[in-house]
Tab-separated table of C-alpha atoms in Angstrom:
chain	number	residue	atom	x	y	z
A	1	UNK	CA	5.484	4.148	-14.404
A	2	UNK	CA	5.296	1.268	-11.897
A	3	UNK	CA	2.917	1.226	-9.026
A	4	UNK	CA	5.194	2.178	-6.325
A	5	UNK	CA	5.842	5.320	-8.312
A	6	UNK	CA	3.192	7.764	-7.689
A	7	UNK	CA	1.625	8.561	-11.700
A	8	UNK	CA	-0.507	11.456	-11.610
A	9	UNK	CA	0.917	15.120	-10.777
A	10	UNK	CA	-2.773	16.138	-8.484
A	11	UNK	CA	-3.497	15.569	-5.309
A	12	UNK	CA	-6.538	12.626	-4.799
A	13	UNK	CA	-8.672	15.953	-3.715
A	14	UNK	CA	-8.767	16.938	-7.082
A	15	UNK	CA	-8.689	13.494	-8.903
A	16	UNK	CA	-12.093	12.662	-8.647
A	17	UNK	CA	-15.016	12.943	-11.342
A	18	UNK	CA	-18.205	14.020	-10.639
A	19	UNK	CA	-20.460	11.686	-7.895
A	20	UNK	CA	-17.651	10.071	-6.507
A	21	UNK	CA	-14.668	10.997	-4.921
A	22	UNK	CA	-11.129	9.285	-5.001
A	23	UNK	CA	-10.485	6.950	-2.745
A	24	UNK	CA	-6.942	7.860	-1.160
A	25	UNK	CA	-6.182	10.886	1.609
A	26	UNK	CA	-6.621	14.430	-0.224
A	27	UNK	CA	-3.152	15.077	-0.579
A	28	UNK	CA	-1.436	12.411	-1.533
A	29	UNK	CA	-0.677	11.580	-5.079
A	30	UNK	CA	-2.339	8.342	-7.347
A	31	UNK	CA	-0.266	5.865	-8.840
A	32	UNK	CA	-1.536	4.981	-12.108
A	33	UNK	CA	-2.540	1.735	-11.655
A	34	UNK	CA	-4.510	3.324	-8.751
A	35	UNK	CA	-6.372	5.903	-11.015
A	36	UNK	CA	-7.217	2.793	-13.996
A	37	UNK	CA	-8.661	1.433	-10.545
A	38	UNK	CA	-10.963	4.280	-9.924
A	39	UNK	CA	-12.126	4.820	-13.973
A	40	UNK	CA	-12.963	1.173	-13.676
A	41	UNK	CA	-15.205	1.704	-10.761
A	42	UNK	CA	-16.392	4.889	-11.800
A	43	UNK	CA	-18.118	3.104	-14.928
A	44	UNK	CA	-19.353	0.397	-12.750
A	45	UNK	CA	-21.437	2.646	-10.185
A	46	UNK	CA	-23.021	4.474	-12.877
A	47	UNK	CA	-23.384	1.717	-15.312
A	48	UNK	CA	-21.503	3.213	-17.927
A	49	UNK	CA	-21.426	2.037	-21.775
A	50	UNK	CA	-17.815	2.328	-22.308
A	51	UNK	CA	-16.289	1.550	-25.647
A	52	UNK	CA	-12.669	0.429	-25.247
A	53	UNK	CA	-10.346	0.904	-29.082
A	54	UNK	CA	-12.112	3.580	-30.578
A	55	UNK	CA	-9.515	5.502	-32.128
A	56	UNK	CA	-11.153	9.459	-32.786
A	57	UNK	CA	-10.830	10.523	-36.093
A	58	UNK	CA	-12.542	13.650	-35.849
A	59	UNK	CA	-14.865	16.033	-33.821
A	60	UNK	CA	-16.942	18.855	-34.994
A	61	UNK	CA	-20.459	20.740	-34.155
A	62	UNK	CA	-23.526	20.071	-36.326
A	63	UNK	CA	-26.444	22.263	-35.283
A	64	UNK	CA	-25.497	22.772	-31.322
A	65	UNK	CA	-24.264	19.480	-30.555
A	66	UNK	CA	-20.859	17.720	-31.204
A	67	UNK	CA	-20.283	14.771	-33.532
A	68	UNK	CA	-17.407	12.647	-33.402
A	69	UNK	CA	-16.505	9.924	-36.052
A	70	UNK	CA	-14.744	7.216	-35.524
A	71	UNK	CA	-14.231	5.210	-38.162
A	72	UNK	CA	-17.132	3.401	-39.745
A	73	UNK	CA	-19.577	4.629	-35.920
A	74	UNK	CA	-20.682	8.165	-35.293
A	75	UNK	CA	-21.546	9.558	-32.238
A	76	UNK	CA	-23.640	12.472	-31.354
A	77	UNK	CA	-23.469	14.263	-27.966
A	78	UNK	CA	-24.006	17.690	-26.152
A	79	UNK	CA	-20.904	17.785	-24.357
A	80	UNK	CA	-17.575	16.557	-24.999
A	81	UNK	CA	-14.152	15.826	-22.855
A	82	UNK	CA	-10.759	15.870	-24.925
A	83	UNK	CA	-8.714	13.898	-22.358
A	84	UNK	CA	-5.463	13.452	-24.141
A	85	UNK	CA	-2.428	14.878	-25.589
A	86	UNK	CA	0.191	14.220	-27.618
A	87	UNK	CA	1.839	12.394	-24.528
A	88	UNK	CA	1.235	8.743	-26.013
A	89	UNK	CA	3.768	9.904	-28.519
A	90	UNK	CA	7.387	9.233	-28.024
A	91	UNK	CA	9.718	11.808	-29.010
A	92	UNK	CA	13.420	9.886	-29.584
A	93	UNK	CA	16.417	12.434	-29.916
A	94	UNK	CA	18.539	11.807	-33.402
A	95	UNK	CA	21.051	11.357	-30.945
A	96	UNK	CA	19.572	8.022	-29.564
A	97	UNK	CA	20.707	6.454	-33.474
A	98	UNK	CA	24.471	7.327	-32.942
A	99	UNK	CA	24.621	5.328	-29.245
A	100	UNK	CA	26.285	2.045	-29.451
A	101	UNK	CA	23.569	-1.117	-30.344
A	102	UNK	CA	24.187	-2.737	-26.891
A	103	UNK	CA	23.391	0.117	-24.928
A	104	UNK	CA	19.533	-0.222	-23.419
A	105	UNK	CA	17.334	2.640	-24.992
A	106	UNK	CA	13.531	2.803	-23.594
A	107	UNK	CA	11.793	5.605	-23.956
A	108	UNK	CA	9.309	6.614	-20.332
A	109	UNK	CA	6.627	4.905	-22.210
A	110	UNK	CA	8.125	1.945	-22.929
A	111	UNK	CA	9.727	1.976	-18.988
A	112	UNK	CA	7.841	-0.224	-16.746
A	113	UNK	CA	10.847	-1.773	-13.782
A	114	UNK	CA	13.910	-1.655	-13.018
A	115	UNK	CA	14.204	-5.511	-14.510
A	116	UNK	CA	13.876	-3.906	-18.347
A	117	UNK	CA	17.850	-2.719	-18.008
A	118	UNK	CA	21.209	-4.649	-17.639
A	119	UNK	CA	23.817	-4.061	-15.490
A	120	UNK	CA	25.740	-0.732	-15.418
A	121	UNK	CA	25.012	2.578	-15.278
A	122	UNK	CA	21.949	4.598	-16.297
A	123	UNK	CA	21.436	7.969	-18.089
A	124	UNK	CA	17.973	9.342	-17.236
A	125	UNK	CA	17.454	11.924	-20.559
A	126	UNK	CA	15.144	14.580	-18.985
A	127	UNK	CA	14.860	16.145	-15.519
A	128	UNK	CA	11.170	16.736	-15.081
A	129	UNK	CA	9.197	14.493	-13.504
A	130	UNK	CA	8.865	11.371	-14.948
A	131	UNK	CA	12.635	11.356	-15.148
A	132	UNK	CA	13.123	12.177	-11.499
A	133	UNK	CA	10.834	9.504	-10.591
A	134	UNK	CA	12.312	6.779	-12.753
A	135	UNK	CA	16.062	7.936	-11.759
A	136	UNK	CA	14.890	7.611	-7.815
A	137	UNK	CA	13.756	3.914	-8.646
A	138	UNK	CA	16.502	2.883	-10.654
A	139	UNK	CA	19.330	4.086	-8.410
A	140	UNK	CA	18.821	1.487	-5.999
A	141	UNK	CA	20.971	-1.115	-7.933
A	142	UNK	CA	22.068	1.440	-10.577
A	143	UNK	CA	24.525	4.418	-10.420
A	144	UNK	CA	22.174	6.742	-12.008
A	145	UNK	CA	22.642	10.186	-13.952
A	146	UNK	CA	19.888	12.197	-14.695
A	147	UNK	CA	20.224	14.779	-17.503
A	148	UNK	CA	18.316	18.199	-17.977
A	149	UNK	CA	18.072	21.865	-16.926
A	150	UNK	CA	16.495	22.278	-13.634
A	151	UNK	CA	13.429	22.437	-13.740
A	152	UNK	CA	12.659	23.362	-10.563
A	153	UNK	CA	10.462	21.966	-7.681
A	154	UNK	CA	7.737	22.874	-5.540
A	155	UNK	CA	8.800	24.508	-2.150
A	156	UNK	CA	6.957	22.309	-0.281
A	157	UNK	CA	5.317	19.013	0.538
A	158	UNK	CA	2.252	18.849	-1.446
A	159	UNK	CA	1.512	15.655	0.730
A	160	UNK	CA	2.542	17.109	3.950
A	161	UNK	CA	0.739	19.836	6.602
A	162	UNK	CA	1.073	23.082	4.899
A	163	UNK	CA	-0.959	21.302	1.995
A	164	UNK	CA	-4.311	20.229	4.490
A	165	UNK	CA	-4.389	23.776	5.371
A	166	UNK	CA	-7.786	24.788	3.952
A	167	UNK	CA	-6.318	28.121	2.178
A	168	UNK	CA	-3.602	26.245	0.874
A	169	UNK	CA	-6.520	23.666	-0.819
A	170	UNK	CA	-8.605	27.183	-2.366
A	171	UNK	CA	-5.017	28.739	-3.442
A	172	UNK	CA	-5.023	25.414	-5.201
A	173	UNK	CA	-8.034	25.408	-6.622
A	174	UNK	CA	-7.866	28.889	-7.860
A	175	UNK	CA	-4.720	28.606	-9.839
A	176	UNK	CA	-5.181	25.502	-11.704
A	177	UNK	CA	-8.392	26.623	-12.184
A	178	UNK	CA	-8.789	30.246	-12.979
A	179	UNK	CA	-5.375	31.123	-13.879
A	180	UNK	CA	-2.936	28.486	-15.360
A	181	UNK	CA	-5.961	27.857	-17.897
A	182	UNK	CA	-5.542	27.599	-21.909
A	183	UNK	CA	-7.427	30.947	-21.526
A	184	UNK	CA	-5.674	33.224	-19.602
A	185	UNK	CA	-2.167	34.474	-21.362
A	186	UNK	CA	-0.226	33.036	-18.146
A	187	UNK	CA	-2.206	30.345	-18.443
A	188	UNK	CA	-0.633	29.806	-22.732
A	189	UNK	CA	2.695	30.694	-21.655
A	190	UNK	CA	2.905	28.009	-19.038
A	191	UNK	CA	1.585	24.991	-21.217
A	192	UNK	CA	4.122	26.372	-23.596
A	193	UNK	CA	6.975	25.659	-21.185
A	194	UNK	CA	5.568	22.834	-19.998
A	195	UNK	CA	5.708	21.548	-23.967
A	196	UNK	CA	9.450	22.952	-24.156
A	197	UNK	CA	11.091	22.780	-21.088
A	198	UNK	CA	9.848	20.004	-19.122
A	199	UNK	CA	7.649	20.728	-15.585
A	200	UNK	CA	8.282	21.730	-12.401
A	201	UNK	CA	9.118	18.738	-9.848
A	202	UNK	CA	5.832	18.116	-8.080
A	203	UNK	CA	6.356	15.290	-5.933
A	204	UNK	CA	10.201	14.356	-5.695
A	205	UNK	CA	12.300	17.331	-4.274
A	206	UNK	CA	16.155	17.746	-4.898
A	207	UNK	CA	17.208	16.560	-1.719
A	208	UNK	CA	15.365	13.482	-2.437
A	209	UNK	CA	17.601	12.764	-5.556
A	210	UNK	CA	20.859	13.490	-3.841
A	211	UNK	CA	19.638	11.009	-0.753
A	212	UNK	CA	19.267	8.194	-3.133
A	213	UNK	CA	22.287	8.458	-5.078
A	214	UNK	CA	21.125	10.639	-8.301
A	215	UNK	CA	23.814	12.500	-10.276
A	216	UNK	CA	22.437	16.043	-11.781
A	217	UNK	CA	24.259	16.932	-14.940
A	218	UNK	CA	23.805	19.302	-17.600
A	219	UNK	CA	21.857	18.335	-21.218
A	220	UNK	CA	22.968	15.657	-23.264
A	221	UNK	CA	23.632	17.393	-27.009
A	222	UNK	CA	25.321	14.120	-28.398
A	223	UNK	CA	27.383	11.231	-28.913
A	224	UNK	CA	31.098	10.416	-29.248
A	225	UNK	CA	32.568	6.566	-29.741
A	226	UNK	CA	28.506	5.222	-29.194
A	227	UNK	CA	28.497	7.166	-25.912
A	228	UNK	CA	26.457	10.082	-24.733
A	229	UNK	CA	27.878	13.477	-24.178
A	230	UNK	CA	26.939	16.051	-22.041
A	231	UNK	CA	26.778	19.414	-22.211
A	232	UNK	CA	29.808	20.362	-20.722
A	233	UNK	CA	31.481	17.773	-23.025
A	234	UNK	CA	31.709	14.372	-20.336
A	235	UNK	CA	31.336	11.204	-21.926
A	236	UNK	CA	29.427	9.031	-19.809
A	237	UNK	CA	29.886	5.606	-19.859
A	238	UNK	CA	26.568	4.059	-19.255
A	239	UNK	CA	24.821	0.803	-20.076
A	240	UNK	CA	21.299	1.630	-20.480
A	241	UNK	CA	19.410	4.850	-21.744
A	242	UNK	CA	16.045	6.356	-21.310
């Protein structure tokens, strides 16, 4: 995601890690760059031995505390943080093999600027929120379609005055913390959508898409003649993919 695209989907208020809050307003929302800023810091102030390329290759308990191996080095702690998904993954549709070889494909991971693409149009594949944020940047030089089942959007500005309000910050607090949990059924059921169906639009709101030029359509199912097809059985003629 490229710095002017905010990158995380919490307010700064709740970005922070223990001893030291973000640096940014409360409610507004860290790029990435901005929160590889802060981790950077974060080790500095409290002169912390980070290890950089240690790949995990398992984690279990021996006698109350947790051991993790890594390789040939084994660690030993009391508590541990499993702070990543399956995210770093990229899952490519078989439909991406039958496009024609001199249309652009990038997956989000691979998407850093608008610069990576040629000229012509672009098919955003997804509607949550990395795809709305990528389509929004992209549609300033591009005609831009973004594909996907609504996903739907928060009904208002996180960044804006109905989010400083201080019940608005506990409501917050309460439901990302005590009920849309891997613990509470609701909680299971959401991270299963969220796995599925893509997430609710956090920061970029419909209207924002129509302002800049963004074309909704329905879910690309495959290809005809090296061109995507939508749902509704359009052929779009685009020149780069992601």
């Amino acid at each position: 995601v490229p710095r002017s695209t905010p990158g995380l989907s919490s307010p700064a208020a709740f970005d922070g890690l223990a001893g030291m809050k973000f640096p940014a307003p409360p409610f507004s929302f860290p790029t990435k760059d901005d929160m590889a800023d802060y981790l950077e810091a974060y080790a500095r102030r409290f002169q912390l031995p980070v290890r950089n390329g240690v790949r995990v290759e398992r984690l279990s308990r021996r006698g109350g505390r947790y051991q993790i191996d890594a390789g040939d080095q084994r660690f030993e702690a009391d508590n541990v943080v499993v702070a990543m998904s399956s995210y770093q993954v990229a899952r490519v549709p078989e439909l991406a093999k039958k496009l024609r070889p001199d249309i652009v494909q990038l997956h989000s991971i691979e998407y850093r600027n608008p610069q990576q693409l040629k000229p012509g149009g672009v098919l955003l594949v997804g509607a949550g929120n990395s795809g709305a944020e990528i389509a929004i940047e992209v549609a300033r030089d591009h005609q831009t379609w973004m594909s996907g089942r609504d996903t739907g959007h928060v009904p208002f500005r996180v960044d804006g005055l109905p989010a400083r309000l201080f019940l608005m910050k506990l409501l917050f607090r309460f439901v990302f913390h005590r009920v849309l949990t891997v613990g509470t059924p609701l909680g299971r059921r959401a991270r299963q959508k969220v796995f599925t169906q893509g997430t609710t639009l956090i920061r970029v709101k419909p209207k924002q898409l129509a302002d800049a030029g963004v074309r909704r359509v329905p879910k690309t199912t495959g290809a005809l003649n090296g061109l995507p097809v939508l749902e509704d059985g359009r052929v779009l003629d685009v020149a780069n993919v992601i």
